[in-house]
Amino acid sequence: MTTPQEDHAGGAVEDRRRDATAQPLVSVRGVNKHFGHLHVLQDVDLDIHRGEVVVLLGPSGSGKSTLCRTINRLETTDSGTITVDGEPLPVEGRALARLRAEVGMVFQSFNLFAHKTVLQNVVLGQVKVRGIARPQAEQTARELLERVGVGAQADKYPAQLSGGQQQRVAIARALAMKPKVMLFDEPTSALDPEMVNEVLEVMRQLASEGMTMVVVTHEMGFARSAASRVLFMADGRIVEENTPDAFFTEPRTERARDFLSKILHH
Protein backbone atom coordinates (compact mmCIF):
# COMPACT_ATOMS: atom_id res chain seq x y z
CA MET A 1 0.00 0.00 0.00
CA THR A 2 1.44 3.40 -0.95
CA THR A 3 1.51 6.38 1.36
CA PRO A 4 0.01 9.72 0.21
CA GLN A 5 3.60 10.94 -0.09
CA GLU A 6 4.45 8.12 -2.52
CA ASP A 7 1.24 8.79 -4.40
CA HIS A 8 2.19 12.46 -4.67
CA ALA A 9 5.64 11.64 -6.03
CA GLY A 10 4.25 9.04 -8.43
CA GLY A 11 1.58 11.44 -9.63
CA ALA A 12 4.22 14.09 -10.21
CA VAL A 13 6.21 11.66 -12.34
CA GLU A 14 3.11 10.86 -14.38
CA ASP A 15 2.40 14.56 -14.81
CA ARG A 16 5.95 15.11 -16.04
CA ARG A 17 5.63 12.28 -18.53
CA ARG A 18 2.48 13.84 -19.88
CA ASP A 19 4.22 17.23 -19.99
CA ALA A 20 7.37 15.93 -21.66
CA THR A 21 6.31 17.37 -25.01
CA ALA A 22 5.15 20.69 -23.52
CA GLN A 23 7.43 23.70 -23.54
CA PRO A 24 9.25 24.00 -20.19
CA LEU A 25 8.29 27.02 -18.12
CA VAL A 26 11.99 27.52 -17.27
CA SER A 27 14.77 26.24 -19.50
CA VAL A 28 18.46 26.48 -18.55
CA ARG A 29 20.97 25.48 -21.23
CA GLY A 30 24.75 25.28 -20.94
CA VAL A 31 24.97 27.85 -18.16
CA ASN A 32 28.39 28.72 -16.75
CA LYS A 33 29.22 31.17 -13.98
CA HIS A 34 32.53 32.16 -12.42
CA PHE A 35 33.26 34.14 -9.28
CA GLY A 36 36.89 35.05 -9.93
CA HIS A 37 38.75 31.76 -10.32
CA LEU A 38 35.85 29.73 -8.91
CA HIS A 39 33.77 27.96 -11.57
CA VAL A 40 30.52 27.87 -9.59
CA LEU A 41 28.15 26.69 -12.37
CA GLN A 42 29.54 24.28 -14.95
CA ASP A 43 27.50 23.65 -18.13
CA VAL A 44 24.22 23.37 -16.24
CA ASP A 45 21.13 22.13 -18.15
CA LEU A 46 17.72 22.13 -16.48
CA ASP A 47 14.06 22.15 -17.57
CA ILE A 48 11.27 23.00 -15.13
CA HIS A 49 7.68 22.33 -16.19
CA ARG A 50 4.52 24.03 -14.96
CA GLY A 51 3.39 22.79 -11.58
CA GLU A 52 6.69 21.16 -10.69
CA VAL A 53 8.35 21.62 -7.32
CA VAL A 54 12.08 21.23 -7.91
CA VAL A 55 14.21 21.06 -4.77
CA LEU A 56 17.96 21.74 -5.06
CA LEU A 57 20.08 19.90 -2.51
CA GLY A 58 23.83 19.69 -2.03
CA PRO A 59 26.73 20.74 0.17
CA SER A 60 27.58 24.39 0.78
CA GLY A 61 29.35 25.90 -2.21
CA SER A 62 27.84 23.43 -4.69
CA GLY A 63 26.13 26.17 -6.74
CA LYS A 64 22.52 25.72 -5.59
CA SER A 65 21.81 29.33 -4.61
CA THR A 66 23.73 30.70 -7.58
CA LEU A 67 21.66 28.59 -9.98
CA CYS A 68 18.44 29.69 -8.28
CA ARG A 69 19.46 33.36 -8.52
CA THR A 70 20.35 33.15 -12.23
CA ILE A 71 16.73 32.29 -13.07
CA ASN A 72 15.64 35.89 -12.39
CA ARG A 73 19.04 37.38 -13.25
CA LEU A 74 19.99 38.37 -9.72
CA GLU A 75 23.19 36.63 -10.80
CA THR A 76 24.42 37.12 -14.34
CA THR A 77 25.87 34.20 -16.29
CA ASP A 78 29.09 33.95 -18.28
CA SER A 79 27.62 31.74 -21.00
CA GLY A 80 24.56 29.70 -21.84
CA THR A 81 20.88 30.65 -22.11
CA ILE A 82 17.93 30.84 -19.72
CA THR A 83 14.35 31.27 -20.89
CA VAL A 84 11.18 31.80 -18.83
CA ASP A 85 7.96 30.85 -20.63
CA GLY A 86 9.85 30.85 -23.93
CA GLU A 87 11.36 34.32 -23.47
CA PRO A 88 15.10 34.88 -22.90
CA LEU A 89 16.02 36.78 -19.75
CA PRO A 90 16.22 40.54 -20.37
CA VAL A 91 19.55 42.16 -19.57
CA GLU A 92 18.33 45.23 -17.68
CA GLY A 93 15.75 47.99 -17.39
CA ARG A 94 11.97 47.73 -17.35
CA ALA A 95 11.89 44.41 -19.16
CA LEU A 96 13.99 42.92 -16.36
CA ALA A 97 11.67 44.42 -13.71
CA ARG A 98 8.71 42.83 -15.51
CA LEU A 99 10.50 39.48 -15.61
CA ARG A 100 11.16 39.65 -11.87
CA ALA A 101 7.43 40.12 -11.38
CA GLU A 102 6.88 36.86 -13.30
CA VAL A 103 9.57 35.08 -11.26
CA GLY A 104 8.86 35.56 -7.55
CA MET A 105 11.83 35.37 -5.16
CA VAL A 106 11.92 34.63 -1.44
CA PHE A 107 15.32 35.13 0.22
CA GLN A 108 16.74 33.78 3.46
CA SER A 109 16.93 37.32 4.87
CA PHE A 110 13.31 38.43 4.09
CA ASN A 111 14.38 41.71 2.36
CA LEU A 112 11.30 43.62 3.51
CA PHE A 113 11.30 47.44 3.54
CA ALA A 114 11.80 48.28 7.22
CA HIS A 115 10.21 51.74 6.95
CA LYS A 116 6.99 50.45 5.37
CA THR A 117 4.18 48.55 7.04
CA VAL A 118 3.52 44.91 6.20
CA LEU A 119 0.56 45.98 4.03
CA GLN A 120 2.65 48.62 2.22
CA ASN A 121 5.38 46.03 1.54
CA VAL A 122 2.87 43.78 -0.24
CA VAL A 123 1.15 46.65 -2.09
CA LEU A 124 4.26 48.39 -3.45
CA GLY A 125 5.28 46.08 -6.30
CA GLN A 126 1.71 45.64 -7.49
CA VAL A 127 1.35 49.41 -7.93
CA LYS A 128 4.86 50.25 -9.18
CA VAL A 129 5.54 47.29 -11.49
CA ARG A 130 2.13 45.85 -12.36
CA GLY A 131 0.36 49.22 -12.52
CA ILE A 132 -2.52 48.00 -10.36
CA ALA A 133 -4.74 50.63 -8.73
CA ARG A 134 -3.96 51.03 -5.04
CA PRO A 135 -7.41 49.98 -3.69
CA GLN A 136 -7.26 46.75 -5.67
CA ALA A 137 -3.63 46.17 -4.65
CA GLU A 138 -4.56 46.64 -0.98
CA GLN A 139 -7.43 44.17 -1.27
CA THR A 140 -5.12 41.59 -2.89
CA ALA A 141 -2.48 42.24 -0.21
CA ARG A 142 -4.95 41.72 2.66
CA GLU A 143 -6.24 38.49 1.09
CA LEU A 144 -2.72 37.12 0.68
CA LEU A 145 -1.66 38.13 4.19
CA GLU A 146 -4.69 36.21 5.50
CA ARG A 147 -3.77 33.27 3.30
CA VAL A 148 -0.27 33.01 4.80
CA GLY A 149 -1.57 33.53 8.34
CA VAL A 150 -0.43 37.08 9.11
CA GLY A 151 -3.53 39.09 8.24
CA ALA A 152 -3.64 40.57 11.75
CA GLN A 153 -0.14 42.03 11.29
CA ALA A 154 -0.98 44.19 8.25
CA ASP A 155 -0.44 47.56 9.97
CA LYS A 156 2.74 46.61 11.83
CA TYR A 157 6.32 47.20 10.68
CA PRO A 158 8.63 44.26 9.88
CA ALA A 159 10.71 44.79 13.05
CA GLN A 160 7.58 44.15 15.13
CA LEU A 161 7.18 40.65 13.64
CA SER A 162 8.93 37.36 14.33
CA GLY A 163 11.26 35.97 11.67
CA GLY A 164 8.67 33.39 10.67
CA GLN A 165 6.02 36.09 10.26
CA GLN A 166 8.39 38.26 8.22
CA GLN A 167 9.15 35.37 5.88
CA ARG A 168 5.44 34.70 5.39
CA VAL A 169 4.98 38.39 4.51
CA ALA A 170 7.82 38.03 1.99
CA ILE A 171 5.99 35.06 0.42
CA ALA A 172 2.76 37.09 0.25
CA ARG A 173 4.66 39.96 -1.38
CA ALA A 174 6.02 37.64 -4.08
CA LEU A 175 2.60 36.03 -4.64
CA ALA A 176 0.97 39.46 -5.04
CA MET A 177 2.77 39.84 -8.36
CA LYS A 178 1.02 36.69 -9.65
CA PRO A 179 4.31 35.04 -10.64
CA LYS A 180 4.58 32.10 -13.02
CA VAL A 181 7.31 30.53 -10.89
CA MET A 182 8.51 31.06 -7.32
CA LEU A 183 12.17 30.81 -6.30
CA PHE A 184 13.01 30.10 -2.66
CA ASP A 185 16.67 30.56 -1.69
CA GLU A 186 17.10 28.82 1.68
CA PRO A 187 13.94 30.50 3.00
CA THR A 188 14.17 28.97 6.49
CA SER A 189 17.91 29.09 7.16
CA ALA A 190 17.78 32.40 9.07
CA LEU A 191 14.84 31.33 11.24
CA ASP A 192 14.76 30.00 14.78
CA PRO A 193 13.88 26.27 14.72
CA GLU A 194 10.36 26.77 16.10
CA MET A 195 9.53 29.14 13.22
CA VAL A 196 10.70 26.89 10.40
CA ASN A 197 7.56 24.78 10.17
CA GLU A 198 5.18 27.73 9.88
CA VAL A 199 7.03 28.86 6.73
CA LEU A 200 7.37 25.33 5.30
CA GLU A 201 3.63 24.81 5.81
CA VAL A 202 2.85 27.84 3.62
CA MET A 203 5.24 26.46 0.99
CA ARG A 204 3.63 23.00 1.14
CA GLN A 205 0.25 24.62 0.61
CA LEU A 206 1.54 26.50 -2.45
CA ALA A 207 2.97 23.25 -3.83
CA SER A 208 -0.34 21.45 -3.34
CA GLU A 209 -2.11 24.26 -5.25
CA GLY A 210 0.15 23.74 -8.28
CA MET A 211 2.59 26.65 -7.96
CA THR A 212 5.77 26.06 -9.94
CA MET A 213 8.60 26.27 -7.40
CA VAL A 214 12.39 26.03 -7.28
CA VAL A 215 13.54 25.57 -3.69
CA VAL A 216 17.09 25.63 -2.31
CA THR A 217 16.85 24.13 1.17
CA HIS A 218 18.45 21.95 3.83
CA GLU A 219 14.99 20.86 5.04
CA MET A 220 14.94 17.19 4.07
CA GLY A 221 11.40 16.66 5.35
CA PHE A 222 10.12 19.32 2.95
CA ALA A 223 12.09 17.80 0.08
CA ARG A 224 10.60 14.37 0.80
CA SER A 225 7.02 15.53 1.18
CA ALA A 226 6.62 18.37 -1.33
CA ALA A 227 9.14 17.92 -4.17
CA SER A 228 8.25 16.54 -7.57
CA ARG A 229 11.98 16.19 -8.27
CA VAL A 230 15.13 16.42 -6.22
CA LEU A 231 18.28 17.71 -7.93
CA PHE A 232 21.56 17.06 -6.12
CA MET A 233 24.37 19.49 -6.93
CA ALA A 234 28.10 19.20 -6.27
CA ASP A 235 30.99 21.30 -7.61
CA GLY A 236 28.75 23.44 -9.81
CA ARG A 237 27.03 20.53 -11.56
CA ILE A 238 23.76 18.66 -11.25
CA VAL A 239 25.12 15.20 -10.51
CA GLU A 240 21.88 13.41 -9.73
CA GLU A 241 18.14 13.92 -10.13
CA ASN A 242 15.27 11.70 -9.11
CA THR A 243 11.94 11.53 -7.32
CA PRO A 244 12.26 12.25 -3.59
CA ASP A 245 11.45 8.67 -2.67
CA ALA A 246 14.12 7.22 -4.96
CA PHE A 247 16.72 9.84 -4.05
CA PHE A 248 16.41 9.40 -0.30
CA THR A 249 16.17 5.59 -0.32
CA GLU A 250 18.58 4.72 -3.15
CA PRO A 251 20.90 7.58 -4.13
CA ARG A 252 22.85 6.59 -7.24
CA THR A 253 26.09 8.54 -6.76
CA GLU A 254 28.77 8.35 -4.09
CA ARG A 255 28.56 12.13 -3.58
CA ALA A 256 24.83 11.94 -2.82
CA ARG A 257 25.25 8.92 -0.52
CA ASP A 258 27.98 10.75 1.41
CA PHE A 259 25.86 13.92 1.66
CA LEU A 260 22.80 12.05 2.90
CA SER A 261 24.77 10.04 5.46
CA LYS A 262 26.02 13.29 6.99
CA ILE A 263 22.67 15.10 6.85
CA LEU A 264 20.38 12.31 8.00
CA HIS A 265 22.54 10.80 10.75
CA HIS A 266 23.45 13.97 12.64
mmCIF file of C-alpha atoms in Angstrom:
data_model
loop_
_atom_site.group_PDB
_atom_site.id
_atom_site.type_symbol
_atom_site.label_atom_id
_atom_site.label_comp_id
_atom_site.label_asym_id
_atom_site.label_seq_id
_atom_site.Cartn_x
_atom_site.Cartn_y
_atom_site.Cartn_z
ATOM 1 C CA MET A 1 0.000 0.000 0.000
ATOM 2 C CA THR A 2 1.441 3.404 -0.949
ATOM 3 C CA THR A 3 1.506 6.379 1.360
ATOM 4 C CA PRO A 4 0.015 9.721 0.207
ATOM 5 C CA GLN A 5 3.598 10.937 -0.094
ATOM 6 C CA GLU A 6 4.454 8.125 -2.518
ATOM 7 C CA ASP A 7 1.240 8.788 -4.400
ATOM 8 C CA HIS A 8 2.190 12.460 -4.669
ATOM 9 C CA ALA A 9 5.637 11.638 -6.035
ATOM 10 C CA GLY A 10 4.250 9.037 -8.435
ATOM 11 C CA GLY A 11 1.576 11.442 -9.628
ATOM 12 C CA ALA A 12 4.217 14.091 -10.205
ATOM 13 C CA VAL A 13 6.213 11.659 -12.338
ATOM 14 C CA GLU A 14 3.111 10.856 -14.376
ATOM 15 C CA ASP A 15 2.398 14.556 -14.809
ATOM 16 C CA ARG A 16 5.945 15.111 -16.037
ATOM 17 C CA ARG A 17 5.634 12.284 -18.528
ATOM 18 C CA ARG A 18 2.483 13.838 -19.882
ATOM 19 C CA ASP A 19 4.225 17.227 -19.986
ATOM 20 C CA ALA A 20 7.366 15.934 -21.660
ATOM 21 C CA THR A 21 6.305 17.374 -25.013
ATOM 22 C CA ALA A 22 5.147 20.690 -23.521
ATOM 23 C CA GLN A 23 7.426 23.698 -23.539
ATOM 24 C CA PRO A 24 9.248 24.000 -20.194
ATOM 25 C CA LEU A 25 8.295 27.020 -18.122
ATOM 26 C CA VAL A 26 11.985 27.525 -17.267
ATOM 27 C CA SER A 27 14.771 26.245 -19.500
ATOM 28 C CA VAL A 28 18.455 26.479 -18.549
ATOM 29 C CA ARG A 29 20.971 25.483 -21.228
ATOM 30 C CA GLY A 30 24.754 25.281 -20.941
ATOM 31 C CA VAL A 31 24.966 27.853 -18.165
ATOM 32 C CA ASN A 32 28.388 28.719 -16.750
ATOM 33 C CA LYS A 33 29.224 31.166 -13.983
ATOM 34 C CA HIS A 34 32.530 32.157 -12.423
ATOM 35 C CA PHE A 35 33.264 34.137 -9.276
ATOM 36 C CA GLY A 36 36.886 35.048 -9.932
ATOM 37 C CA HIS A 37 38.749 31.757 -10.322
ATOM 38 C CA LEU A 38 35.849 29.733 -8.912
ATOM 39 C CA HIS A 39 33.768 27.963 -11.572
ATOM 40 C CA VAL A 40 30.523 27.865 -9.590
ATOM 41 C CA LEU A 41 28.153 26.688 -12.368
ATOM 42 C CA GLN A 42 29.538 24.276 -14.953
ATOM 43 C CA ASP A 43 27.501 23.646 -18.130
ATOM 44 C CA VAL A 44 24.216 23.366 -16.241
ATOM 45 C CA ASP A 45 21.133 22.132 -18.147
ATOM 46 C CA LEU A 46 17.716 22.131 -16.476
ATOM 47 C CA ASP A 47 14.057 22.154 -17.570
ATOM 48 C CA ILE A 48 11.273 22.999 -15.134
ATOM 49 C CA HIS A 49 7.679 22.335 -16.188
ATOM 50 C CA ARG A 50 4.524 24.032 -14.956
ATOM 51 C CA GLY A 51 3.387 22.792 -11.579
ATOM 52 C CA GLU A 52 6.694 21.156 -10.690
ATOM 53 C CA VAL A 53 8.347 21.622 -7.317
ATOM 54 C CA VAL A 54 12.079 21.227 -7.913
ATOM 55 C CA VAL A 55 14.213 21.056 -4.769
ATOM 56 C CA LEU A 56 17.957 21.739 -5.056
ATOM 57 C CA LEU A 57 20.080 19.904 -2.508
ATOM 58 C CA GLY A 58 23.830 19.686 -2.029
ATOM 59 C CA PRO A 59 26.730 20.736 0.173
ATOM 60 C CA SER A 60 27.576 24.394 0.783
ATOM 61 C CA GLY A 61 29.348 25.905 -2.209
ATOM 62 C CA SER A 62 27.836 23.431 -4.691
ATOM 63 C CA GLY A 63 26.131 26.171 -6.744
ATOM 64 C CA LYS A 64 22.516 25.724 -5.592
ATOM 65 C CA SER A 65 21.805 29.327 -4.605
ATOM 66 C CA THR A 66 23.734 30.701 -7.582
ATOM 67 C CA LEU A 67 21.657 28.586 -9.975
ATOM 68 C CA CYS A 68 18.443 29.694 -8.282
ATOM 69 C CA ARG A 69 19.465 33.356 -8.518
ATOM 70 C CA THR A 70 20.346 33.148 -12.226
ATOM 71 C CA ILE A 71 16.728 32.289 -13.071
ATOM 72 C CA ASN A 72 15.637 35.890 -12.394
ATOM 73 C CA ARG A 73 19.039 37.377 -13.251
ATOM 74 C CA LEU A 74 19.991 38.366 -9.721
ATOM 75 C CA GLU A 75 23.193 36.631 -10.799
ATOM 76 C CA THR A 76 24.425 37.122 -14.345
ATOM 77 C CA THR A 77 25.873 34.197 -16.289
ATOM 78 C CA ASP A 78 29.092 33.950 -18.282
ATOM 79 C CA SER A 79 27.620 31.742 -21.002
ATOM 80 C CA GLY A 80 24.558 29.695 -21.842
ATOM 81 C CA THR A 81 20.884 30.645 -22.108
ATOM 82 C CA ILE A 82 17.934 30.836 -19.723
ATOM 83 C CA THR A 83 14.345 31.265 -20.888
ATOM 84 C CA VAL A 84 11.181 31.797 -18.834
ATOM 85 C CA ASP A 85 7.964 30.848 -20.627
ATOM 86 C CA GLY A 86 9.847 30.849 -23.935
ATOM 87 C CA GLU A 87 11.355 34.323 -23.474
ATOM 88 C CA PRO A 88 15.098 34.876 -22.897
ATOM 89 C CA LEU A 89 16.024 36.779 -19.752
ATOM 90 C CA PRO A 90 16.217 40.545 -20.374
ATOM 91 C CA VAL A 91 19.549 42.161 -19.573
ATOM 92 C CA GLU A 92 18.328 45.225 -17.681
ATOM 93 C CA GLY A 93 15.748 47.990 -17.391
ATOM 94 C CA ARG A 94 11.974 47.733 -17.353
ATOM 95 C CA ALA A 95 11.890 44.410 -19.162
ATOM 96 C CA LEU A 96 13.988 42.919 -16.355
ATOM 97 C CA ALA A 97 11.673 44.418 -13.713
ATOM 98 C CA ARG A 98 8.711 42.828 -15.511
ATOM 99 C CA LEU A 99 10.502 39.480 -15.615
ATOM 100 C CA ARG A 100 11.162 39.653 -11.874
ATOM 101 C CA ALA A 101 7.429 40.116 -11.376
ATOM 102 C CA GLU A 102 6.881 36.856 -13.301
ATOM 103 C CA VAL A 103 9.565 35.081 -11.259
ATOM 104 C CA GLY A 104 8.865 35.564 -7.547
ATOM 105 C CA MET A 105 11.829 35.371 -5.160
ATOM 106 C CA VAL A 106 11.922 34.632 -1.443
ATOM 107 C CA PHE A 107 15.317 35.134 0.223
ATOM 108 C CA GLN A 108 16.739 33.776 3.457
ATOM 109 C CA SER A 109 16.926 37.319 4.871
ATOM 110 C CA PHE A 110 13.308 38.432 4.090
ATOM 111 C CA ASN A 111 14.381 41.706 2.360
ATOM 112 C CA LEU A 112 11.303 43.620 3.508
ATOM 113 C CA PHE A 113 11.295 47.435 3.542
ATOM 114 C CA ALA A 114 11.798 48.276 7.218
ATOM 115 C CA HIS A 115 10.215 51.743 6.950
ATOM 116 C CA LYS A 116 6.988 50.450 5.366
ATOM 117 C CA THR A 117 4.178 48.545 7.036
ATOM 118 C CA VAL A 118 3.515 44.914 6.197
ATOM 119 C CA LEU A 119 0.560 45.976 4.032
ATOM 120 C CA GLN A 120 2.647 48.620 2.218
ATOM 121 C CA ASN A 121 5.376 46.027 1.537
ATOM 122 C CA VAL A 122 2.873 43.778 -0.245
ATOM 123 C CA VAL A 123 1.151 46.650 -2.094
ATOM 124 C CA LEU A 124 4.257 48.395 -3.453
ATOM 125 C CA GLY A 125 5.277 46.084 -6.297
ATOM 126 C CA GLN A 126 1.709 45.644 -7.488
ATOM 127 C CA VAL A 127 1.347 49.412 -7.932
ATOM 128 C CA LYS A 128 4.855 50.255 -9.180
ATOM 129 C CA VAL A 129 5.536 47.288 -11.486
ATOM 130 C CA ARG A 130 2.135 45.852 -12.363
ATOM 131 C CA GLY A 131 0.357 49.220 -12.522
ATOM 132 C CA ILE A 132 -2.521 48.003 -10.360
ATOM 133 C CA ALA A 133 -4.744 50.626 -8.726
ATOM 134 C CA ARG A 134 -3.957 51.027 -5.036
ATOM 135 C CA PRO A 135 -7.406 49.975 -3.690
ATOM 136 C CA GLN A 136 -7.263 46.745 -5.668
ATOM 137 C CA ALA A 137 -3.633 46.171 -4.646
ATOM 138 C CA GLU A 138 -4.557 46.640 -0.983
ATOM 139 C CA GLN A 139 -7.434 44.170 -1.271
ATOM 140 C CA THR A 140 -5.117 41.593 -2.885
ATOM 141 C CA ALA A 141 -2.482 42.243 -0.213
ATOM 142 C CA ARG A 142 -4.945 41.717 2.657
ATOM 143 C CA GLU A 143 -6.244 38.487 1.085
ATOM 144 C CA LEU A 144 -2.721 37.123 0.678
ATOM 145 C CA LEU A 145 -1.659 38.129 4.185
ATOM 146 C CA GLU A 146 -4.687 36.214 5.505
ATOM 147 C CA ARG A 147 -3.766 33.268 3.297
ATOM 148 C CA VAL A 148 -0.268 33.009 4.801
ATOM 149 C CA GLY A 149 -1.568 33.534 8.336
ATOM 150 C CA VAL A 150 -0.429 37.083 9.110
ATOM 151 C CA GLY A 151 -3.530 39.093 8.245
ATOM 152 C CA ALA A 152 -3.645 40.571 11.752
ATOM 153 C CA GLN A 153 -0.144 42.033 11.295
ATOM 154 C CA ALA A 154 -0.984 44.192 8.253
ATOM 155 C CA ASP A 155 -0.439 47.561 9.968
ATOM 156 C CA LYS A 156 2.742 46.610 11.828
ATOM 157 C CA TYR A 157 6.316 47.203 10.682
ATOM 158 C CA PRO A 158 8.630 44.259 9.883
ATOM 159 C CA ALA A 159 10.708 44.793 13.054
ATOM 160 C CA GLN A 160 7.578 44.148 15.134
ATOM 161 C CA LEU A 161 7.179 40.652 13.635
ATOM 162 C CA SER A 162 8.931 37.361 14.332
ATOM 163 C CA GLY A 163 11.256 35.972 11.674
ATOM 164 C CA GLY A 164 8.668 33.394 10.669
ATOM 165 C CA GLN A 165 6.016 36.087 10.264
ATOM 166 C CA GLN A 166 8.392 38.260 8.225
ATOM 167 C CA GLN A 167 9.152 35.372 5.883
ATOM 168 C CA ARG A 168 5.435 34.703 5.385
ATOM 169 C CA VAL A 169 4.979 38.394 4.508
ATOM 170 C CA ALA A 170 7.818 38.029 1.989
ATOM 171 C CA ILE A 171 5.994 35.063 0.422
ATOM 172 C CA ALA A 172 2.759 37.089 0.249
ATOM 173 C CA ARG A 173 4.662 39.962 -1.377
ATOM 174 C CA ALA A 174 6.021 37.642 -4.083
ATOM 175 C CA LEU A 175 2.597 36.033 -4.641
ATOM 176 C CA ALA A 176 0.972 39.459 -5.036
ATOM 177 C CA MET A 177 2.773 39.840 -8.364
ATOM 178 C CA LYS A 178 1.025 36.690 -9.648
ATOM 179 C CA PRO A 179 4.312 35.043 -10.640
ATOM 180 C CA LYS A 180 4.584 32.101 -13.022
ATOM 181 C CA VAL A 181 7.308 30.531 -10.891
ATOM 182 C CA MET A 182 8.506 31.060 -7.317
ATOM 183 C CA LEU A 183 12.170 30.807 -6.305
ATOM 184 C CA PHE A 184 13.014 30.095 -2.665
ATOM 185 C CA ASP A 185 16.672 30.556 -1.693
ATOM 186 C CA GLU A 186 17.101 28.820 1.683
ATOM 187 C CA PRO A 187 13.939 30.502 3.004
ATOM 188 C CA THR A 188 14.168 28.967 6.495
ATOM 189 C CA SER A 189 17.910 29.089 7.156
ATOM 190 C CA ALA A 190 17.780 32.397 9.066
ATOM 191 C CA LEU A 191 14.839 31.331 11.243
ATOM 192 C CA ASP A 192 14.756 29.998 14.781
ATOM 193 C CA PRO A 193 13.883 26.271 14.720
ATOM 194 C CA GLU A 194 10.361 26.768 16.098
ATOM 195 C CA MET A 195 9.528 29.141 13.224
ATOM 196 C CA VAL A 196 10.700 26.887 10.405
ATOM 197 C CA ASN A 197 7.556 24.777 10.166
ATOM 198 C CA GLU A 198 5.182 27.729 9.880
ATOM 199 C CA VAL A 199 7.027 28.856 6.727
ATOM 200 C CA LEU A 200 7.367 25.326 5.301
ATOM 201 C CA GLU A 201 3.628 24.811 5.813
ATOM 202 C CA VAL A 202 2.847 27.838 3.621
ATOM 203 C CA MET A 203 5.238 26.464 0.985
ATOM 204 C CA ARG A 204 3.633 23.000 1.140
ATOM 205 C CA GLN A 205 0.249 24.621 0.613
ATOM 206 C CA LEU A 206 1.535 26.501 -2.453
ATOM 207 C CA ALA A 207 2.970 23.250 -3.827
ATOM 208 C CA SER A 208 -0.344 21.454 -3.339
ATOM 209 C CA GLU A 209 -2.108 24.262 -5.247
ATOM 210 C CA GLY A 210 0.150 23.743 -8.280
ATOM 211 C CA MET A 211 2.589 26.652 -7.960
ATOM 212 C CA THR A 212 5.768 26.061 -9.935
ATOM 213 C CA MET A 213 8.598 26.273 -7.401
ATOM 214 C CA VAL A 214 12.390 26.031 -7.280
ATOM 215 C CA VAL A 215 13.541 25.571 -3.690
ATOM 216 C CA VAL A 216 17.089 25.633 -2.306
ATOM 217 C CA THR A 217 16.850 24.129 1.170
ATOM 218 C CA HIS A 218 18.447 21.952 3.831
ATOM 219 C CA GLU A 219 14.994 20.859 5.045
ATOM 220 C CA MET A 220 14.942 17.190 4.067
ATOM 221 C CA GLY A 221 11.397 16.659 5.345
ATOM 222 C CA PHE A 222 10.117 19.319 2.955
ATOM 223 C CA ALA A 223 12.093 17.803 0.076
ATOM 224 C CA ARG A 224 10.604 14.372 0.803
ATOM 225 C CA SER A 225 7.015 15.530 1.177
ATOM 226 C CA ALA A 226 6.620 18.372 -1.330
ATOM 227 C CA ALA A 227 9.142 17.922 -4.169
ATOM 228 C CA SER A 228 8.250 16.536 -7.571
ATOM 229 C CA ARG A 229 11.976 16.188 -8.273
ATOM 230 C CA VAL A 230 15.132 16.416 -6.224
ATOM 231 C CA LEU A 231 18.283 17.713 -7.926
ATOM 232 C CA PHE A 232 21.557 17.056 -6.121
ATOM 233 C CA MET A 233 24.367 19.485 -6.926
ATOM 234 C CA ALA A 234 28.099 19.203 -6.267
ATOM 235 C CA ASP A 235 30.990 21.303 -7.607
ATOM 236 C CA GLY A 236 28.748 23.436 -9.811
ATOM 237 C CA ARG A 237 27.031 20.532 -11.564
ATOM 238 C CA ILE A 238 23.756 18.661 -11.249
ATOM 239 C CA VAL A 239 25.121 15.200 -10.507
ATOM 240 C CA GLU A 240 21.882 13.407 -9.734
ATOM 241 C CA GLU A 241 18.140 13.916 -10.127
ATOM 242 C CA ASN A 242 15.272 11.695 -9.107
ATOM 243 C CA THR A 243 11.938 11.529 -7.323
ATOM 244 C CA PRO A 244 12.265 12.250 -3.594
ATOM 245 C CA ASP A 245 11.452 8.671 -2.668
ATOM 246 C CA ALA A 246 14.123 7.222 -4.960
ATOM 247 C CA PHE A 247 16.721 9.842 -4.054
ATOM 248 C CA PHE A 248 16.409 9.397 -0.301
ATOM 249 C CA THR A 249 16.175 5.595 -0.319
ATOM 250 C CA GLU A 250 18.578 4.719 -3.154
ATOM 251 C CA PRO A 251 20.897 7.575 -4.127
ATOM 252 C CA ARG A 252 22.846 6.590 -7.241
ATOM 253 C CA THR A 253 26.092 8.544 -6.755
ATOM 254 C CA GLU A 254 28.765 8.346 -4.091
ATOM 255 C CA ARG A 255 28.559 12.130 -3.578
ATOM 256 C CA ALA A 256 24.826 11.937 -2.823
ATOM 257 C CA ARG A 257 25.251 8.925 -0.520
ATOM 258 C CA ASP A 258 27.976 10.748 1.410
ATOM 259 C CA PHE A 259 25.864 13.922 1.661
ATOM 260 C CA LEU A 260 22.798 12.046 2.903
ATOM 261 C CA SER A 261 24.767 10.043 5.456
ATOM 262 C CA LYS A 262 26.021 13.287 6.991
ATOM 263 C CA ILE A 263 22.673 15.104 6.850
ATOM 264 C CA LEU A 264 20.379 12.306 7.997
ATOM 265 C CA HIS A 265 22.536 10.804 10.747
ATOM 266 C CA HIS A 266 23.450 13.968 12.641
#
